[in-house]
mmCIF file of C-alpha atoms in Angstrom:
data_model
loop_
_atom_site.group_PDB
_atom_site.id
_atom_site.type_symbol
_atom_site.label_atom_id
_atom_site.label_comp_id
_atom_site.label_asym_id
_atom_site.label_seq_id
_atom_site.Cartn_x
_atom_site.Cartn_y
_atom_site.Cartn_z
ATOM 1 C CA UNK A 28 25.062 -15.078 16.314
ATOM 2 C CA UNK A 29 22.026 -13.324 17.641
ATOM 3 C CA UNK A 30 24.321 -9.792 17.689
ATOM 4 C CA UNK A 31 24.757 -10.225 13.673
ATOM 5 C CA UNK A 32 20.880 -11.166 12.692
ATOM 6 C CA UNK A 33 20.431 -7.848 15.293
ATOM 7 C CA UNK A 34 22.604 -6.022 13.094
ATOM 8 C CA UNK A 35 21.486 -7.506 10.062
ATOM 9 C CA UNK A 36 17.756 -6.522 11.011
ATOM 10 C CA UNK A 37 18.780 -3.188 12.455
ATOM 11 C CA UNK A 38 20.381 -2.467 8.754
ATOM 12 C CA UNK A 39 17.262 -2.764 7.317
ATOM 13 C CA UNK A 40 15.909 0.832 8.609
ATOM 14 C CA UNK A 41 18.050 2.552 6.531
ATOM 15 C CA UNK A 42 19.033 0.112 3.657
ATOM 16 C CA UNK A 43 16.737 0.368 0.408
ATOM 17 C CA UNK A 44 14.654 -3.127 0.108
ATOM 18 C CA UNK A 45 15.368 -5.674 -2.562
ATOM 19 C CA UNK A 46 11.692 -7.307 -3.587
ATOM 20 C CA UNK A 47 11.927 -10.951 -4.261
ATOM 21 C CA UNK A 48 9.229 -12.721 -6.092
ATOM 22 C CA UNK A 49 6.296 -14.094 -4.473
ATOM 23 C CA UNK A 50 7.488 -17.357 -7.182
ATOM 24 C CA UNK A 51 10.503 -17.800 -4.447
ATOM 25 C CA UNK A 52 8.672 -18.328 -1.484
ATOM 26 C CA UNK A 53 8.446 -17.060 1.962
ATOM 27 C CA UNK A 54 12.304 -17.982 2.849
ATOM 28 C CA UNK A 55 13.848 -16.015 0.106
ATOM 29 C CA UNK A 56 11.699 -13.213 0.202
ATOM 30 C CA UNK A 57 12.718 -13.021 4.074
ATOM 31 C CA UNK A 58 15.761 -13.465 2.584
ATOM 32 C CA UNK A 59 16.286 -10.409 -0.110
ATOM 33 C CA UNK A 60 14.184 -8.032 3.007
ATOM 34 C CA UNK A 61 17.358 -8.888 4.743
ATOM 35 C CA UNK A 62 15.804 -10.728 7.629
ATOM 36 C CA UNK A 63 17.618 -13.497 9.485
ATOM 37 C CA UNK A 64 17.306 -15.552 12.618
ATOM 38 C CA UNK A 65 14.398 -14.292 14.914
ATOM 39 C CA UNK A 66 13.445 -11.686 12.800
ATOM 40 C CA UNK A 67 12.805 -13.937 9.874
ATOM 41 C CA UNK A 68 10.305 -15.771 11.619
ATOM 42 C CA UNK A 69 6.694 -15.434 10.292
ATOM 43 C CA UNK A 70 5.459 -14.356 13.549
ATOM 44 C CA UNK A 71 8.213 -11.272 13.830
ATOM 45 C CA UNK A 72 7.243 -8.142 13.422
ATOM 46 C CA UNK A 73 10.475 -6.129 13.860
ATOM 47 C CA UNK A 74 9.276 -2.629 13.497
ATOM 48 C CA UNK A 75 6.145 -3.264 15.916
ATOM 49 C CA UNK A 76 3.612 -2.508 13.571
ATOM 50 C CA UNK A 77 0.684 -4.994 14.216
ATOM 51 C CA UNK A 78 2.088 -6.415 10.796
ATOM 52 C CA UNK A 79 3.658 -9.944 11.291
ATOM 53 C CA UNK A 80 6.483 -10.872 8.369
ATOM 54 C CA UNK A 81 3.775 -13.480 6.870
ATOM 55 C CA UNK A 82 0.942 -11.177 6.500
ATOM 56 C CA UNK A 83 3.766 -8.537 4.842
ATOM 57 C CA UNK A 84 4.586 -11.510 2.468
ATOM 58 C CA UNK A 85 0.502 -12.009 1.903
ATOM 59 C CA UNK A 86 -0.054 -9.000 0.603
ATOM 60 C CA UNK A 87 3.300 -7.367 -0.668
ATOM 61 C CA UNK A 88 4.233 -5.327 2.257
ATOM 62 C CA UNK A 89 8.189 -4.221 3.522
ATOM 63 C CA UNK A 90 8.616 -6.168 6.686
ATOM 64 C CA UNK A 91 9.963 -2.933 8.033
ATOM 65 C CA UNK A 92 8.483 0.652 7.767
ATOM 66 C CA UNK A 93 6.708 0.150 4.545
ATOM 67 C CA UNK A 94 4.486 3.393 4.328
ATOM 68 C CA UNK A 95 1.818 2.053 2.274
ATOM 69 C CA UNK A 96 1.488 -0.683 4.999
ATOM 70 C CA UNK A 97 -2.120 0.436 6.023
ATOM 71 C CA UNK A 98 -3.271 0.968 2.374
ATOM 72 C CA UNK A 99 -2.879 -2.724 2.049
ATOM 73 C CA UNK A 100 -3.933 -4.960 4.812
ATOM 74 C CA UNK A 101 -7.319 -6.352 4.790
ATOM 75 C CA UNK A 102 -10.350 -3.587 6.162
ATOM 76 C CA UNK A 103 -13.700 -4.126 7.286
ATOM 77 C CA UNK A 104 -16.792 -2.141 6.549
ATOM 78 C CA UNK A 105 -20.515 -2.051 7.289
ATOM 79 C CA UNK A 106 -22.744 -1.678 4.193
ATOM 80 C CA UNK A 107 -25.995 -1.587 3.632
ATOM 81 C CA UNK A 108 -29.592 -1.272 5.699
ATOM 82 C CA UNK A 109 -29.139 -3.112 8.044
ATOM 83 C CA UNK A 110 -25.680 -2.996 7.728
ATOM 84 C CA UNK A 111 -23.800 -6.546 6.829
ATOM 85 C CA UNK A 112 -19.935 -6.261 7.053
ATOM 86 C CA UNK A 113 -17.565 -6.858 4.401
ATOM 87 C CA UNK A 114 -13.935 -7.777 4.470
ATOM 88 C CA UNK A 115 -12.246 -5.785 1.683
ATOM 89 C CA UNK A 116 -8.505 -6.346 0.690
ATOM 90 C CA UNK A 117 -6.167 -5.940 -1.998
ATOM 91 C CA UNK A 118 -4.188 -9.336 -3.266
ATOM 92 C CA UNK A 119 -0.661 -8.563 -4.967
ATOM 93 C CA UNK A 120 -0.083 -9.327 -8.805
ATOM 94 C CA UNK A 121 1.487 -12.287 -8.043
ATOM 95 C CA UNK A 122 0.301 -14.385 -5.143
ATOM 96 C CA UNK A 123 2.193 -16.471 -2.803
ATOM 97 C CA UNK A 124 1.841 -20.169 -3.672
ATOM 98 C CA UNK A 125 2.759 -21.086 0.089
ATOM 99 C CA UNK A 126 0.000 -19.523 1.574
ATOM 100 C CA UNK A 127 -3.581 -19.958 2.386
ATOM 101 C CA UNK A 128 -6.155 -16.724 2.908
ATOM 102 C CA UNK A 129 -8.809 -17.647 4.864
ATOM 103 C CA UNK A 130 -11.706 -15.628 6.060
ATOM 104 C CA UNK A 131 -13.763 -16.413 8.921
ATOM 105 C CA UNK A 132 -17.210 -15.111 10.963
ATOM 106 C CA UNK A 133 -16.609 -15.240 14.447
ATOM 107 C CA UNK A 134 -19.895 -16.355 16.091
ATOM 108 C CA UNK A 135 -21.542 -14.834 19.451
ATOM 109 C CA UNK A 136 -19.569 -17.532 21.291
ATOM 110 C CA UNK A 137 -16.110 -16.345 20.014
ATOM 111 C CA UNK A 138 -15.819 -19.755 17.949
ATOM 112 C CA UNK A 139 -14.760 -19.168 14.364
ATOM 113 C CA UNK A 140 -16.288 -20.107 11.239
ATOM 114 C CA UNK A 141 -14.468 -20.843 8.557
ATOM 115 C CA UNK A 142 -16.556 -19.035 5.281
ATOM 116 C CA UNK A 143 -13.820 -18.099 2.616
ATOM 117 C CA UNK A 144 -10.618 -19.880 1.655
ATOM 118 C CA UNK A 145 -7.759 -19.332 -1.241
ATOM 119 C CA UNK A 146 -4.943 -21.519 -1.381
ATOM 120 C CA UNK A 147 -2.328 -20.154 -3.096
ATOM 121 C CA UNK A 148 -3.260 -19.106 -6.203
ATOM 122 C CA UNK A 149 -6.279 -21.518 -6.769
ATOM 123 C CA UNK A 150 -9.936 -20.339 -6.601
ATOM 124 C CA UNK A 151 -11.955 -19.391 -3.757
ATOM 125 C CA UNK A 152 -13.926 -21.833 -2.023
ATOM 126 C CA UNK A 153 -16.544 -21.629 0.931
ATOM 127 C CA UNK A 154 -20.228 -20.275 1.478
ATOM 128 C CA UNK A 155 -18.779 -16.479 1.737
ATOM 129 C CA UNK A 156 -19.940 -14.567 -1.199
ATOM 130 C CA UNK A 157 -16.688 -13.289 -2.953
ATOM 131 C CA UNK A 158 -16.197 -10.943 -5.528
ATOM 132 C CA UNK A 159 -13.292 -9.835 -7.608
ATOM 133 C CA UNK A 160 -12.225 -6.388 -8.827
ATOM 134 C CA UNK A 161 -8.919 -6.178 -11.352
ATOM 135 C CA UNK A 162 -6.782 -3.095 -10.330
ATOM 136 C CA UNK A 163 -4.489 -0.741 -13.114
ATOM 137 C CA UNK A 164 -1.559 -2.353 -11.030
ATOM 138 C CA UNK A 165 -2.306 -5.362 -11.875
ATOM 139 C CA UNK A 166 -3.877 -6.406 -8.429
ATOM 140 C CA UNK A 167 -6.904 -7.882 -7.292
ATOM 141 C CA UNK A 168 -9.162 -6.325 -4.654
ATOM 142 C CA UNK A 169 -11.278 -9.055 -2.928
ATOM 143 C CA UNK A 170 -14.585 -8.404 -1.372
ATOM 144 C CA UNK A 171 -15.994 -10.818 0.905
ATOM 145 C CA UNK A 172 -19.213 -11.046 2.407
ATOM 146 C CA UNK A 173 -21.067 -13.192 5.144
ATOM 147 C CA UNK A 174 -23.903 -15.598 3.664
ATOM 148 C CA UNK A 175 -26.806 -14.552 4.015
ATOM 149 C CA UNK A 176 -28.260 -17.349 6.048
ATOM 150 C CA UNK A 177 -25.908 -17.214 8.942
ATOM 151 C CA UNK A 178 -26.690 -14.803 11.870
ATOM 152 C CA UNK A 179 -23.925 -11.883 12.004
ATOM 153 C CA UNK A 180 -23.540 -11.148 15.608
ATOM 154 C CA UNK A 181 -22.847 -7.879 16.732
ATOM 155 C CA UNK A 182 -19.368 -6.077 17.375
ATOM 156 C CA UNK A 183 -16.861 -4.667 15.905
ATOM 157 C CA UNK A 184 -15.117 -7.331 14.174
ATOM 158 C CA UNK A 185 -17.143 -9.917 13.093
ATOM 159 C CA UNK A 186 -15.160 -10.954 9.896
ATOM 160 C CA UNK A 187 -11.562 -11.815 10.204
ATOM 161 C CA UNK A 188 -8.155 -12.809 7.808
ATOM 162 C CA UNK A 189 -6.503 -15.210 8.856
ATOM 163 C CA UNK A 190 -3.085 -15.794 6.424
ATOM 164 C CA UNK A 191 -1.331 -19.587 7.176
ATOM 165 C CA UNK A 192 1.199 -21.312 5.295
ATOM 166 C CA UNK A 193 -0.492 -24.195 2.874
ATOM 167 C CA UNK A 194 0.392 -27.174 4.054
#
């Protein structure tokens, strides 16, 4: 069994992949990408990207060798005097309804902070100031900044994306 989903997965590399919508869910969009067995997992990432099969399904990404991959997963940036970081990311035209985006600060102790959440398609919620910018394609691009009255501590990454299924 594990031989076929190896072949099945291996296919993909070369095969042309079939879209499904994000209406379907997470199973059949693993589904029409071709992925079965281990590789369908959420937590896969079968071309070793840094991109796991759930954030791919997030934000409209191939599972495997998509090159607009890194155009589309969530940056951060430093803006301003004194510089406050942003999380800046692109949502697809049609959002998963099985999936929470969730933003958090991660505090000088490593603990996170929850400050920004979406659930599904719903509105944002949290103390994170969020703003929204409609694309030509039909996308969003979501901004999200810290509030201003917690303390930002310093390093590199002090906003992060977290992307879970909704419960």
């Amino acid at each position: 069994m594990r031989f076929k989903s190896f072949v099945a997965a291996c296919g993909l590399l070369f095969a042309g992949l079939q879209v499904a919508s994000a209406q379907d869910g997470y199973l059949d969009w693993a589904e029409a990408n071709g992925l079965a067995g281990p590789f369908a997992e959420p937590d896969a990432d079968l071309d070793t990207d840094g991109i796991t099969n759930l954030m791919a399904y997030a934000f409209d990404i191939a599972p495997v060798n998509d090159p607009d991959a890194w155009e589309k997963v969530p940056s951060l940036a430093f803006i301003g005097d004194p510089p406050e970081p942003v999380m800046t990311f692109v949502l697809p035209r049609e959002i998963p309804r099985d999936v929470s985006y969730v933003v958090e600060l991660v505090k000088k102790d490593g603990k996170r902070v929850e400050i920004a959440r979406k659930n599904g398609r719903g509105p944002w919620k949290g103390t994170a100031e969020v703003f929204r910018r409609k694309l030509e394609d039909g996308c969003t691009e979501i901004s999200v900044e810290a509030p201003l009255d917690m303390p930002i501590p310093e390093g590199e990454s002090p906003l992060r994306l977290r992307v879970e299924f909704l419960p």
